[in-house]
Short mmCIF file of N, CA and C in Angstrom, two decimals:
data_model
loop_
_atom_site.label_atom_id
_atom_site.label_comp_id
_atom_site.label_asym_id
_atom_site.label_seq_id
_atom_site.Cartn_x
_atom_site.Cartn_y
_atom_site.Cartn_z
N MET S 1 19.58 -63.36 8.05
CA MET S 1 20.79 -64.14 8.11
C MET S 1 20.59 -65.46 7.41
N LYS S 2 21.68 -65.88 6.79
CA LYS S 2 21.66 -67.14 6.03
C LYS S 2 22.75 -68.00 6.45
N ILE S 3 22.49 -69.21 6.44
CA ILE S 3 23.60 -70.15 6.79
C ILE S 3 24.14 -70.76 5.54
N GLU S 4 25.41 -70.47 5.30
CA GLU S 4 26.07 -71.06 4.15
C GLU S 4 27.36 -71.70 4.62
N ASN S 5 27.64 -72.83 4.17
CA ASN S 5 28.82 -73.61 4.47
C ASN S 5 29.13 -73.60 5.97
N LEU S 6 27.95 -73.79 6.73
CA LEU S 6 28.00 -73.79 8.17
C LEU S 6 28.49 -72.53 8.81
N LYS S 7 28.38 -71.40 8.11
CA LYS S 7 28.74 -70.11 8.68
C LYS S 7 27.58 -69.26 8.52
N PHE S 8 27.38 -68.35 9.51
CA PHE S 8 26.28 -67.31 9.40
C PHE S 8 26.81 -66.21 8.50
N LYS S 9 25.98 -65.90 7.52
CA LYS S 9 26.32 -64.78 6.61
C LYS S 9 25.19 -63.70 6.83
N ILE S 10 25.68 -62.53 7.13
CA ILE S 10 24.74 -61.38 7.35
C ILE S 10 24.62 -60.65 6.03
N GLU S 11 23.34 -60.55 5.57
CA GLU S 11 23.10 -59.71 4.37
C GLU S 11 22.76 -58.27 4.75
N LYS S 12 23.34 -57.34 4.04
CA LYS S 12 23.12 -55.95 4.38
C LYS S 12 21.98 -55.41 3.56
N LYS S 13 20.81 -55.26 4.25
CA LYS S 13 19.59 -54.73 3.70
C LYS S 13 19.02 -53.73 4.65
N GLY S 14 18.46 -52.67 4.16
CA GLY S 14 17.83 -51.66 5.06
C GLY S 14 18.70 -50.57 5.39
N PHE S 15 18.34 -49.84 6.51
CA PHE S 15 19.05 -48.69 6.87
C PHE S 15 19.73 -48.91 8.24
N THR S 16 20.81 -48.23 8.49
CA THR S 16 21.34 -48.29 9.85
C THR S 16 20.57 -47.23 10.74
N LEU S 17 20.72 -47.35 11.92
CA LEU S 17 20.01 -46.48 12.85
C LEU S 17 20.54 -44.98 12.65
N ILE S 18 21.80 -44.81 12.40
CA ILE S 18 22.31 -43.46 12.14
C ILE S 18 21.80 -42.88 10.88
N GLU S 19 21.62 -43.60 9.82
CA GLU S 19 21.13 -43.07 8.61
C GLU S 19 19.58 -42.72 8.85
N LEU S 20 18.84 -43.50 9.53
CA LEU S 20 17.51 -43.22 9.79
C LEU S 20 17.34 -41.86 10.66
N LEU S 21 18.17 -41.75 11.66
CA LEU S 21 18.12 -40.45 12.45
C LEU S 21 18.48 -39.23 11.67
N VAL S 22 19.42 -39.38 10.86
CA VAL S 22 19.84 -38.25 9.93
C VAL S 22 18.68 -37.82 9.06
N VAL S 23 17.97 -38.77 8.43
CA VAL S 23 16.82 -38.48 7.53
C VAL S 23 15.79 -37.77 8.35
N MET S 24 15.48 -38.38 9.49
CA MET S 24 14.41 -37.79 10.42
C MET S 24 14.72 -36.35 10.76
N ALA S 25 15.99 -36.10 11.10
CA ALA S 25 16.44 -34.71 11.44
C ALA S 25 16.22 -33.75 10.25
N ILE S 26 16.63 -34.22 9.04
CA ILE S 26 16.42 -33.34 7.84
C ILE S 26 15.02 -33.05 7.62
N VAL S 27 14.18 -34.02 7.66
CA VAL S 27 12.76 -33.87 7.53
C VAL S 27 12.14 -32.92 8.57
N SER S 28 12.51 -33.01 9.76
CA SER S 28 12.08 -32.19 10.82
C SER S 28 12.44 -30.74 10.57
N ILE S 29 13.62 -30.52 10.20
CA ILE S 29 14.17 -29.14 9.98
C ILE S 29 13.36 -28.53 8.78
N LEU S 30 13.24 -29.26 7.70
CA LEU S 30 12.44 -28.74 6.57
C LEU S 30 11.03 -28.46 6.94
N THR S 31 10.37 -29.27 7.68
CA THR S 31 9.02 -29.04 8.15
C THR S 31 8.90 -27.78 8.96
N ALA S 32 9.87 -27.58 9.90
CA ALA S 32 9.83 -26.39 10.72
C ALA S 32 9.97 -25.13 9.85
N VAL S 33 10.82 -25.08 8.89
CA VAL S 33 11.05 -24.02 7.99
C VAL S 33 9.76 -23.69 7.19
N VAL S 34 9.15 -24.67 6.60
CA VAL S 34 7.99 -24.54 5.90
C VAL S 34 6.84 -23.92 6.68
N LEU S 35 6.68 -24.52 7.89
CA LEU S 35 5.62 -23.99 8.82
C LEU S 35 5.80 -22.50 9.20
N VAL S 36 7.06 -22.13 9.50
CA VAL S 36 7.29 -20.77 9.85
C VAL S 36 6.99 -19.82 8.61
N ASN S 37 7.43 -20.20 7.46
CA ASN S 37 7.24 -19.30 6.28
C ASN S 37 5.76 -19.27 5.78
N LEU S 38 5.03 -20.30 5.99
CA LEU S 38 3.63 -20.45 5.50
C LEU S 38 2.70 -20.01 6.54
N GLY S 39 3.16 -19.74 7.79
CA GLY S 39 2.33 -19.37 8.92
C GLY S 39 1.76 -18.01 8.78
N LYS S 40 0.87 -17.64 9.61
CA LYS S 40 0.29 -16.30 9.63
C LYS S 40 1.31 -15.31 10.29
N ASN S 41 1.66 -14.26 9.47
CA ASN S 41 2.55 -13.27 9.87
C ASN S 41 1.93 -11.86 9.67
N ASP S 42 1.27 -11.33 10.74
CA ASP S 42 0.57 -10.14 10.61
C ASP S 42 1.52 -8.90 10.38
N ASP S 43 2.61 -8.92 11.05
CA ASP S 43 3.56 -7.86 10.89
C ASP S 43 4.10 -7.72 9.51
N GLN S 44 4.44 -8.84 8.89
CA GLN S 44 4.85 -8.86 7.49
C GLN S 44 3.79 -8.38 6.60
N ASP S 45 2.54 -8.80 6.82
CA ASP S 45 1.41 -8.47 5.94
C ASP S 45 1.20 -6.96 5.94
N VAL S 46 1.28 -6.33 7.19
CA VAL S 46 1.09 -4.89 7.26
C VAL S 46 2.24 -4.11 6.68
N ARG S 47 3.43 -4.58 6.85
CA ARG S 47 4.62 -3.91 6.25
C ARG S 47 4.65 -4.01 4.72
N THR S 48 4.14 -5.16 4.14
CA THR S 48 4.05 -5.25 2.79
C THR S 48 2.97 -4.31 2.15
N GLU S 49 1.91 -4.22 2.83
CA GLU S 49 0.91 -3.21 2.38
C GLU S 49 1.32 -1.78 2.58
N LYS S 50 2.15 -1.55 3.62
CA LYS S 50 2.62 -0.21 3.75
C LYS S 50 3.45 0.16 2.54
N ASP S 51 4.34 -0.78 2.09
CA ASP S 51 5.13 -0.43 0.88
C ASP S 51 4.29 -0.17 -0.36
N ARG S 52 3.26 -1.04 -0.52
CA ARG S 52 2.31 -0.84 -1.57
C ARG S 52 1.69 0.56 -1.51
N LEU S 53 1.25 0.88 -0.36
CA LEU S 53 0.53 2.19 -0.11
C LEU S 53 1.45 3.36 -0.50
N VAL S 54 2.66 3.35 0.08
CA VAL S 54 3.64 4.36 -0.20
C VAL S 54 3.82 4.56 -1.71
N THR S 55 4.02 3.41 -2.34
CA THR S 55 4.25 3.43 -3.79
C THR S 55 3.05 4.05 -4.54
N PHE S 56 1.86 3.74 -4.15
CA PHE S 56 0.58 4.25 -4.73
C PHE S 56 0.46 5.81 -4.48
N LEU S 57 0.79 6.16 -3.26
CA LEU S 57 0.73 7.69 -3.02
C LEU S 57 1.70 8.44 -3.71
N ARG S 58 2.88 7.85 -3.93
CA ARG S 58 4.01 8.52 -4.72
C ARG S 58 3.54 8.52 -6.24
N GLU S 59 2.87 7.53 -6.72
CA GLU S 59 2.34 7.52 -8.02
C GLU S 59 1.35 8.68 -8.25
N MET S 60 0.44 8.85 -7.30
CA MET S 60 -0.46 9.94 -7.38
C MET S 60 0.16 11.27 -7.31
N GLN S 61 1.20 11.43 -6.47
CA GLN S 61 2.01 12.56 -6.39
C GLN S 61 2.70 12.92 -7.74
N ASN S 62 3.32 11.88 -8.35
CA ASN S 62 3.96 11.98 -9.65
C ASN S 62 3.02 12.40 -10.69
N LYS S 63 1.77 11.99 -10.68
CA LYS S 63 0.82 12.35 -11.67
C LYS S 63 0.58 13.81 -11.57
N ALA S 64 0.59 14.33 -10.33
CA ALA S 64 0.30 15.77 -10.17
C ALA S 64 1.62 16.61 -10.68
N LEU S 65 2.83 16.04 -10.40
CA LEU S 65 3.98 16.72 -10.81
C LEU S 65 4.15 16.73 -12.32
N ALA S 66 3.67 15.67 -12.93
CA ALA S 66 3.81 15.55 -14.47
C ALA S 66 2.63 16.05 -15.12
N VAL S 67 1.61 16.61 -14.32
CA VAL S 67 0.25 16.99 -14.96
C VAL S 67 -0.23 16.02 -15.93
N ASP S 68 -0.27 14.77 -15.46
CA ASP S 68 -0.67 13.60 -16.30
C ASP S 68 -2.16 13.71 -16.57
N LYS S 69 -2.53 13.83 -17.85
CA LYS S 69 -3.97 13.99 -18.18
C LYS S 69 -4.52 12.67 -18.80
N ASN S 70 -3.76 11.62 -18.69
CA ASN S 70 -4.32 10.35 -19.14
C ASN S 70 -5.50 9.96 -18.24
N ASP S 71 -6.54 9.45 -18.94
CA ASP S 71 -7.79 9.03 -18.21
C ASP S 71 -8.47 10.17 -17.47
N VAL S 72 -8.22 11.41 -17.84
CA VAL S 72 -8.91 12.63 -17.29
C VAL S 72 -9.76 13.20 -18.35
N SER S 73 -10.97 13.55 -17.95
CA SER S 73 -11.95 14.11 -18.89
C SER S 73 -12.00 15.58 -18.60
N LEU S 74 -11.43 16.39 -19.58
CA LEU S 74 -11.38 17.86 -19.50
C LEU S 74 -12.09 18.43 -20.73
N GLY S 75 -13.00 19.47 -20.47
CA GLY S 75 -13.53 20.15 -21.50
C GLY S 75 -12.64 21.16 -22.05
N ALA S 76 -13.04 21.91 -23.14
CA ALA S 76 -12.23 22.85 -23.79
C ALA S 76 -11.81 24.05 -22.81
N ASP S 77 -12.66 24.29 -21.93
CA ASP S 77 -12.53 25.53 -21.10
C ASP S 77 -12.16 25.05 -19.62
N GLU S 78 -11.63 23.87 -19.47
CA GLU S 78 -11.27 23.35 -18.10
C GLU S 78 -9.83 23.01 -18.05
N LYS S 79 -9.30 23.08 -16.83
CA LYS S 79 -7.93 22.68 -16.56
C LYS S 79 -7.81 21.73 -15.40
N LEU S 80 -6.84 20.84 -15.44
CA LEU S 80 -6.61 19.93 -14.33
C LEU S 80 -6.00 20.67 -13.11
N CYS S 81 -6.53 20.44 -11.96
CA CYS S 81 -5.93 21.02 -10.75
C CYS S 81 -5.09 20.07 -9.86
N GLY S 82 -5.34 18.76 -10.00
CA GLY S 82 -4.59 17.84 -9.25
C GLY S 82 -5.30 16.45 -9.03
N PHE S 83 -4.56 15.65 -8.21
CA PHE S 83 -5.08 14.28 -7.90
C PHE S 83 -5.16 14.12 -6.41
N GLY S 84 -6.13 13.35 -5.97
CA GLY S 84 -6.28 13.09 -4.56
C GLY S 84 -6.71 11.68 -4.17
N VAL S 85 -6.64 11.39 -2.96
CA VAL S 85 -7.08 10.15 -2.40
C VAL S 85 -8.05 10.45 -1.19
N SER S 86 -9.07 9.62 -1.06
CA SER S 86 -9.86 9.68 0.20
C SER S 86 -10.13 8.29 0.66
N GLY S 87 -10.12 8.24 1.90
CA GLY S 87 -10.19 6.93 2.58
C GLY S 87 -11.38 6.85 3.58
N GLY S 88 -11.25 6.15 4.62
CA GLY S 88 -12.29 6.02 5.61
C GLY S 88 -11.77 6.10 6.98
N VAL S 89 -12.62 6.42 7.88
CA VAL S 89 -12.21 6.47 9.30
C VAL S 89 -12.47 5.12 9.91
N GLY S 90 -11.55 4.57 10.57
CA GLY S 90 -11.70 3.23 11.18
C GLY S 90 -11.14 2.06 10.40
N ASP S 91 -11.93 1.39 9.83
CA ASP S 91 -11.53 0.05 9.24
C ASP S 91 -11.79 0.07 7.75
N ALA S 92 -11.36 1.02 7.03
CA ALA S 92 -11.47 0.96 5.57
C ALA S 92 -10.48 0.00 4.92
N ASP S 93 -10.76 -0.58 3.86
CA ASP S 93 -9.88 -1.49 3.21
C ASP S 93 -9.53 -0.98 1.72
N PHE S 94 -9.84 0.38 1.47
CA PHE S 94 -9.54 0.84 0.19
C PHE S 94 -9.44 2.33 0.28
N LEU S 95 -8.86 2.93 -0.81
CA LEU S 95 -8.74 4.34 -1.03
C LEU S 95 -9.37 4.66 -2.39
N ASP S 96 -10.15 5.68 -2.39
CA ASP S 96 -10.76 6.21 -3.62
C ASP S 96 -9.82 7.23 -4.26
N THR S 97 -9.61 7.23 -5.52
CA THR S 97 -8.82 8.23 -6.18
C THR S 97 -9.72 9.20 -6.93
N TYR S 98 -9.26 10.41 -6.93
CA TYR S 98 -10.14 11.40 -7.65
C TYR S 98 -9.20 12.51 -8.21
N TYR S 99 -9.85 13.31 -9.12
CA TYR S 99 -9.06 14.51 -9.57
C TYR S 99 -10.04 15.68 -9.55
N ILE S 100 -9.47 16.87 -9.43
CA ILE S 100 -10.27 18.05 -9.46
C ILE S 100 -9.91 18.89 -10.63
N LYS S 101 -10.88 19.36 -11.36
CA LYS S 101 -10.74 20.22 -12.49
C LYS S 101 -11.50 21.53 -12.31
N THR S 102 -11.14 22.53 -13.04
CA THR S 102 -11.88 23.77 -12.92
C THR S 102 -13.23 23.70 -13.42
N THR S 103 -14.12 24.43 -12.97
CA THR S 103 -15.46 24.52 -13.58
C THR S 103 -15.57 25.61 -14.49
N THR S 104 -16.60 25.62 -15.38
CA THR S 104 -16.73 26.73 -16.31
C THR S 104 -17.84 27.69 -15.88
N ALA S 105 -18.23 27.54 -14.60
CA ALA S 105 -19.24 28.49 -14.07
C ALA S 105 -18.57 29.90 -13.84
N ALA S 106 -19.40 30.98 -14.07
CA ALA S 106 -18.95 32.29 -13.81
C ALA S 106 -17.77 32.72 -14.70
N THR S 107 -16.55 32.43 -14.27
CA THR S 107 -15.37 32.83 -15.08
C THR S 107 -14.87 31.66 -15.83
N SER S 108 -14.04 31.94 -16.81
CA SER S 108 -13.49 30.84 -17.58
C SER S 108 -12.67 29.86 -16.67
N GLY S 109 -12.90 28.56 -17.00
CA GLY S 109 -12.21 27.51 -16.12
C GLY S 109 -10.68 27.68 -16.20
N LEU S 110 -10.14 28.29 -17.29
CA LEU S 110 -8.66 28.48 -17.40
C LEU S 110 -8.26 29.56 -16.58
N ASP S 111 -9.15 30.44 -16.13
CA ASP S 111 -8.75 31.61 -15.25
C ASP S 111 -8.98 31.32 -13.82
N GLN S 112 -9.54 30.22 -13.49
CA GLN S 112 -9.85 29.90 -12.09
C GLN S 112 -8.57 29.44 -11.31
N ASP S 113 -8.55 29.69 -10.02
CA ASP S 113 -7.49 29.37 -9.12
C ASP S 113 -7.67 27.97 -8.61
N CYS S 114 -6.70 27.11 -8.99
CA CYS S 114 -6.82 25.71 -8.61
C CYS S 114 -6.60 25.59 -7.01
N ALA S 115 -5.80 26.50 -6.39
CA ALA S 115 -5.62 26.34 -4.91
C ALA S 115 -6.86 26.57 -4.23
N GLY S 116 -7.67 27.48 -4.76
CA GLY S 116 -8.98 27.72 -4.09
C GLY S 116 -9.86 26.49 -4.14
N LEU S 117 -9.80 25.79 -5.30
CA LEU S 117 -10.67 24.58 -5.51
C LEU S 117 -10.06 23.44 -4.64
N ALA S 118 -8.84 23.40 -4.56
CA ALA S 118 -8.13 22.37 -3.63
C ALA S 118 -8.53 22.59 -2.16
N SER S 119 -8.58 23.88 -1.76
CA SER S 119 -8.93 24.18 -0.43
C SER S 119 -10.42 23.78 -0.14
N ALA S 120 -11.28 24.03 -1.22
CA ALA S 120 -12.67 23.51 -1.00
C ALA S 120 -12.81 22.10 -1.14
N ASP S 121 -11.86 21.51 -1.75
CA ASP S 121 -11.79 20.02 -1.93
C ASP S 121 -12.96 19.56 -2.86
N SER S 122 -13.28 20.43 -3.76
CA SER S 122 -14.38 20.11 -4.73
C SER S 122 -14.27 20.90 -5.98
N PRO S 123 -14.92 20.64 -7.06
CA PRO S 123 -15.72 19.43 -7.30
C PRO S 123 -14.86 18.23 -7.71
N ARG S 124 -15.08 17.12 -7.12
CA ARG S 124 -14.27 15.96 -7.33
C ARG S 124 -14.88 15.05 -8.44
N THR S 125 -14.00 14.40 -9.19
CA THR S 125 -14.39 13.48 -10.27
C THR S 125 -13.54 12.15 -9.87
N LEU S 126 -14.22 11.05 -9.80
CA LEU S 126 -13.58 9.77 -9.48
C LEU S 126 -12.55 9.51 -10.62
N TYR S 127 -11.42 9.05 -10.24
CA TYR S 127 -10.35 8.74 -11.12
C TYR S 127 -9.98 7.31 -11.09
N SER S 128 -9.77 6.67 -12.18
CA SER S 128 -9.24 5.30 -12.31
C SER S 128 -10.15 4.42 -11.43
N SER S 129 -9.42 3.57 -10.62
CA SER S 129 -10.10 2.64 -9.81
C SER S 129 -9.58 2.69 -8.32
N ARG S 130 -10.29 2.06 -7.51
CA ARG S 130 -9.89 2.14 -6.07
C ARG S 130 -8.57 1.33 -5.87
N PHE S 131 -7.89 1.82 -4.84
CA PHE S 131 -6.69 1.09 -4.39
C PHE S 131 -7.07 0.24 -3.18
N TYR S 132 -7.07 -1.03 -3.33
CA TYR S 132 -7.47 -1.98 -2.28
C TYR S 132 -6.26 -2.59 -1.56
N LEU S 133 -6.43 -2.63 -0.25
CA LEU S 133 -5.45 -3.29 0.66
C LEU S 133 -5.72 -4.78 0.60
N ASN S 134 -4.67 -5.58 0.72
CA ASN S 134 -4.79 -7.02 0.72
C ASN S 134 -4.56 -7.57 2.03
N LYS S 135 -4.82 -8.80 2.24
CA LYS S 135 -4.44 -9.59 3.45
C LYS S 135 -5.14 -9.13 4.68
N ASP S 136 -6.38 -8.54 4.54
CA ASP S 136 -7.13 -8.21 5.68
C ASP S 136 -6.55 -6.94 6.47
N VAL S 137 -5.71 -6.19 5.79
CA VAL S 137 -5.08 -5.00 6.44
C VAL S 137 -6.09 -3.88 6.22
N LYS S 138 -6.26 -3.05 7.27
CA LYS S 138 -7.23 -1.96 7.28
C LYS S 138 -6.47 -0.63 7.43
N LEU S 139 -7.13 0.47 7.00
CA LEU S 139 -6.47 1.74 7.06
C LEU S 139 -7.37 2.70 7.78
N ASP S 140 -6.82 3.84 8.31
CA ASP S 140 -7.55 4.77 8.99
C ASP S 140 -7.04 6.15 8.42
N LEU S 141 -7.84 6.79 7.62
CA LEU S 141 -7.58 8.18 7.09
C LEU S 141 -8.77 9.01 7.25
N ALA S 142 -8.59 10.03 8.18
CA ALA S 142 -9.86 10.83 8.54
C ALA S 142 -10.23 11.87 7.43
N GLY S 143 -9.25 12.37 6.70
CA GLY S 143 -9.53 13.31 5.63
C GLY S 143 -9.06 12.91 4.25
N ASN S 144 -9.03 13.86 3.35
CA ASN S 144 -8.57 13.62 2.03
C ASN S 144 -7.20 14.20 1.80
N ILE S 145 -6.41 13.51 1.01
CA ILE S 145 -5.02 13.95 0.64
C ILE S 145 -5.11 14.44 -0.83
N PHE S 146 -4.62 15.59 -1.11
CA PHE S 146 -4.68 16.14 -2.51
C PHE S 146 -3.41 16.72 -2.90
N PHE S 147 -2.90 16.33 -4.10
CA PHE S 147 -1.69 16.85 -4.67
C PHE S 147 -2.03 17.86 -5.81
N LEU S 148 -1.74 19.11 -5.53
CA LEU S 148 -2.01 20.20 -6.50
C LEU S 148 -1.03 20.19 -7.58
N VAL S 149 -1.49 20.40 -8.87
CA VAL S 149 -0.51 20.54 -10.02
C VAL S 149 -0.02 21.95 -10.04
N PRO S 150 1.11 22.35 -10.50
CA PRO S 150 2.19 21.40 -11.11
C PRO S 150 3.18 21.03 -10.07
N GLY S 151 3.18 21.57 -8.87
CA GLY S 151 4.22 21.33 -7.95
C GLY S 151 3.87 20.22 -6.90
N ALA S 152 2.77 19.57 -7.03
CA ALA S 152 2.32 18.56 -6.13
C ALA S 152 2.23 19.00 -4.69
N ASP S 153 1.82 20.31 -4.51
CA ASP S 153 1.64 20.79 -3.14
C ASP S 153 0.48 19.99 -2.47
N VAL S 154 0.77 19.68 -1.17
CA VAL S 154 -0.13 18.65 -0.50
C VAL S 154 -1.13 19.49 0.35
N TYR S 155 -2.39 19.08 0.15
CA TYR S 155 -3.48 19.51 0.98
C TYR S 155 -4.07 18.38 1.72
N TYR S 156 -4.45 18.63 2.92
CA TYR S 156 -5.04 17.60 3.77
C TYR S 156 -6.43 18.20 4.24
N ALA S 157 -7.47 17.49 3.81
CA ALA S 157 -8.89 17.90 4.09
C ALA S 157 -8.99 19.38 3.67
N GLY S 158 -8.43 19.79 2.63
CA GLY S 158 -8.55 21.07 2.01
C GLY S 158 -7.69 22.24 2.66
N SER S 159 -6.77 21.82 3.47
CA SER S 159 -5.82 22.73 4.24
C SER S 159 -4.45 22.49 3.95
N ARG S 160 -3.63 23.55 3.97
CA ARG S 160 -2.17 23.43 3.98
C ARG S 160 -1.55 24.02 5.22
N SER S 161 -2.35 24.14 6.28
CA SER S 161 -1.87 24.62 7.55
C SER S 161 -0.88 23.58 8.10
N SER S 162 0.25 24.20 8.63
CA SER S 162 1.26 23.33 9.10
C SER S 162 0.76 22.50 10.33
N GLY S 163 -0.24 23.00 11.03
CA GLY S 163 -0.80 22.25 12.12
C GLY S 163 -1.36 20.96 11.85
N ASP S 164 -1.84 20.76 10.51
CA ASP S 164 -2.41 19.53 10.02
C ASP S 164 -1.39 18.48 9.53
N PHE S 165 -0.13 18.86 9.57
CA PHE S 165 0.90 17.99 9.03
C PHE S 165 1.82 17.58 10.11
N PRO S 166 2.48 16.37 10.00
CA PRO S 166 2.37 15.41 8.99
C PRO S 166 0.99 14.69 9.07
N VAL S 167 0.39 14.34 7.93
CA VAL S 167 -0.75 13.52 7.76
C VAL S 167 -0.39 12.08 8.09
N THR S 168 -1.14 11.40 8.92
CA THR S 168 -0.83 10.01 9.15
C THR S 168 -1.96 9.16 8.77
N ILE S 169 -1.54 8.08 7.99
CA ILE S 169 -2.46 6.95 7.62
C ILE S 169 -2.01 5.83 8.40
N ASN S 170 -2.87 5.33 9.21
CA ASN S 170 -2.48 4.09 9.99
C ASN S 170 -2.96 2.82 9.34
N LEU S 171 -2.04 1.95 9.09
CA LEU S 171 -2.37 0.58 8.59
C LEU S 171 -2.32 -0.36 9.78
N LYS S 172 -3.29 -1.22 9.91
CA LYS S 172 -3.40 -2.11 11.07
C LYS S 172 -4.00 -3.46 10.65
N LYS S 173 -3.49 -4.43 11.45
CA LYS S 173 -4.06 -5.80 11.40
C LYS S 173 -3.73 -6.48 12.70
N SER S 174 -4.66 -6.98 13.37
CA SER S 174 -4.48 -7.79 14.61
C SER S 174 -3.51 -7.22 15.55
N GLY S 175 -3.68 -5.98 15.88
CA GLY S 175 -2.80 -5.30 16.84
C GLY S 175 -1.55 -4.81 16.29
N VAL S 176 -1.20 -4.98 15.07
CA VAL S 176 -0.03 -4.49 14.45
C VAL S 176 -0.38 -3.11 13.79
N ASN S 177 0.26 -2.10 14.14
CA ASN S 177 -0.04 -0.71 13.52
C ASN S 177 1.26 -0.24 12.87
N VAL S 178 1.12 0.30 11.67
CA VAL S 178 2.21 0.89 10.97
C VAL S 178 1.74 2.21 10.35
N PRO S 179 2.32 3.29 10.81
CA PRO S 179 1.88 4.58 10.23
C PRO S 179 2.58 4.91 8.87
N VAL S 180 1.88 5.56 8.01
CA VAL S 180 2.48 6.11 6.71
C VAL S 180 2.20 7.60 6.88
N LYS S 181 3.25 8.44 6.76
CA LYS S 181 3.09 9.92 6.91
C LYS S 181 3.41 10.66 5.68
N ILE S 182 2.78 11.83 5.58
CA ILE S 182 3.06 12.75 4.52
C ILE S 182 3.21 14.14 5.11
N ASP S 183 4.40 14.72 4.92
CA ASP S 183 4.65 15.98 5.55
C ASP S 183 4.26 17.16 4.50
N LEU S 184 4.33 18.41 5.01
CA LEU S 184 3.87 19.52 4.26
C LEU S 184 4.69 19.65 2.94
N SER S 185 5.89 19.28 2.91
CA SER S 185 6.79 19.32 1.78
C SER S 185 6.42 18.38 0.76
N GLY S 186 5.61 17.31 1.08
CA GLY S 186 5.27 16.26 0.18
C GLY S 186 6.00 15.04 0.36
N ARG S 187 6.94 14.86 1.36
CA ARG S 187 7.68 13.69 1.58
C ARG S 187 6.76 12.60 2.15
N ILE S 188 6.77 11.43 1.57
CA ILE S 188 5.91 10.33 2.02
C ILE S 188 6.85 9.28 2.67
N TYR S 189 6.59 9.01 3.88
CA TYR S 189 7.55 8.11 4.59
C TYR S 189 6.84 7.26 5.61
N SER S 190 7.54 6.29 6.14
CA SER S 190 7.10 5.53 7.37
C SER S 190 8.26 5.43 8.31
N ASN S 191 7.89 5.35 9.60
CA ASN S 191 9.00 5.30 10.64
C ASN S 191 9.72 4.05 10.47
#
């Protein structure tokens, strides 16, 4: 306050109480939104990894459908039988990828039955690189999943028995479990 001409004159400087409360409310709301979005969300982590895993499995299945020979080492007397993935029981954080090709022992590799090799689940050759899960998500896959060329027929642990299907791969993190399933027809889905 100033005194001019014997009158009090109020200078307007600073904020009113209402303006201060509005700014504090806006800052509080923004802080709450940021904390919720940056906080640990195990359910979202597992579901994100589920989507990545389903996409990866479909990619391996599509390689079998297309008989994709990129990055596959085949001899003159060998043929590609298909692509597979193998994981771990319990708390694995990756899947190995592999392919099976005919061998040239005894009969010509071109004359060998790929379904028999898929049932035996051998001989395997590592393919490409591992598929790693992110964000501390773990998976549980007791056997191997194999897609036979050219129709991408699904084998689980060397079997096409309907009793073994649907194959379930459980993704888990901190009590959150999300299953990914593959049925005998090759459909890859999650509940």
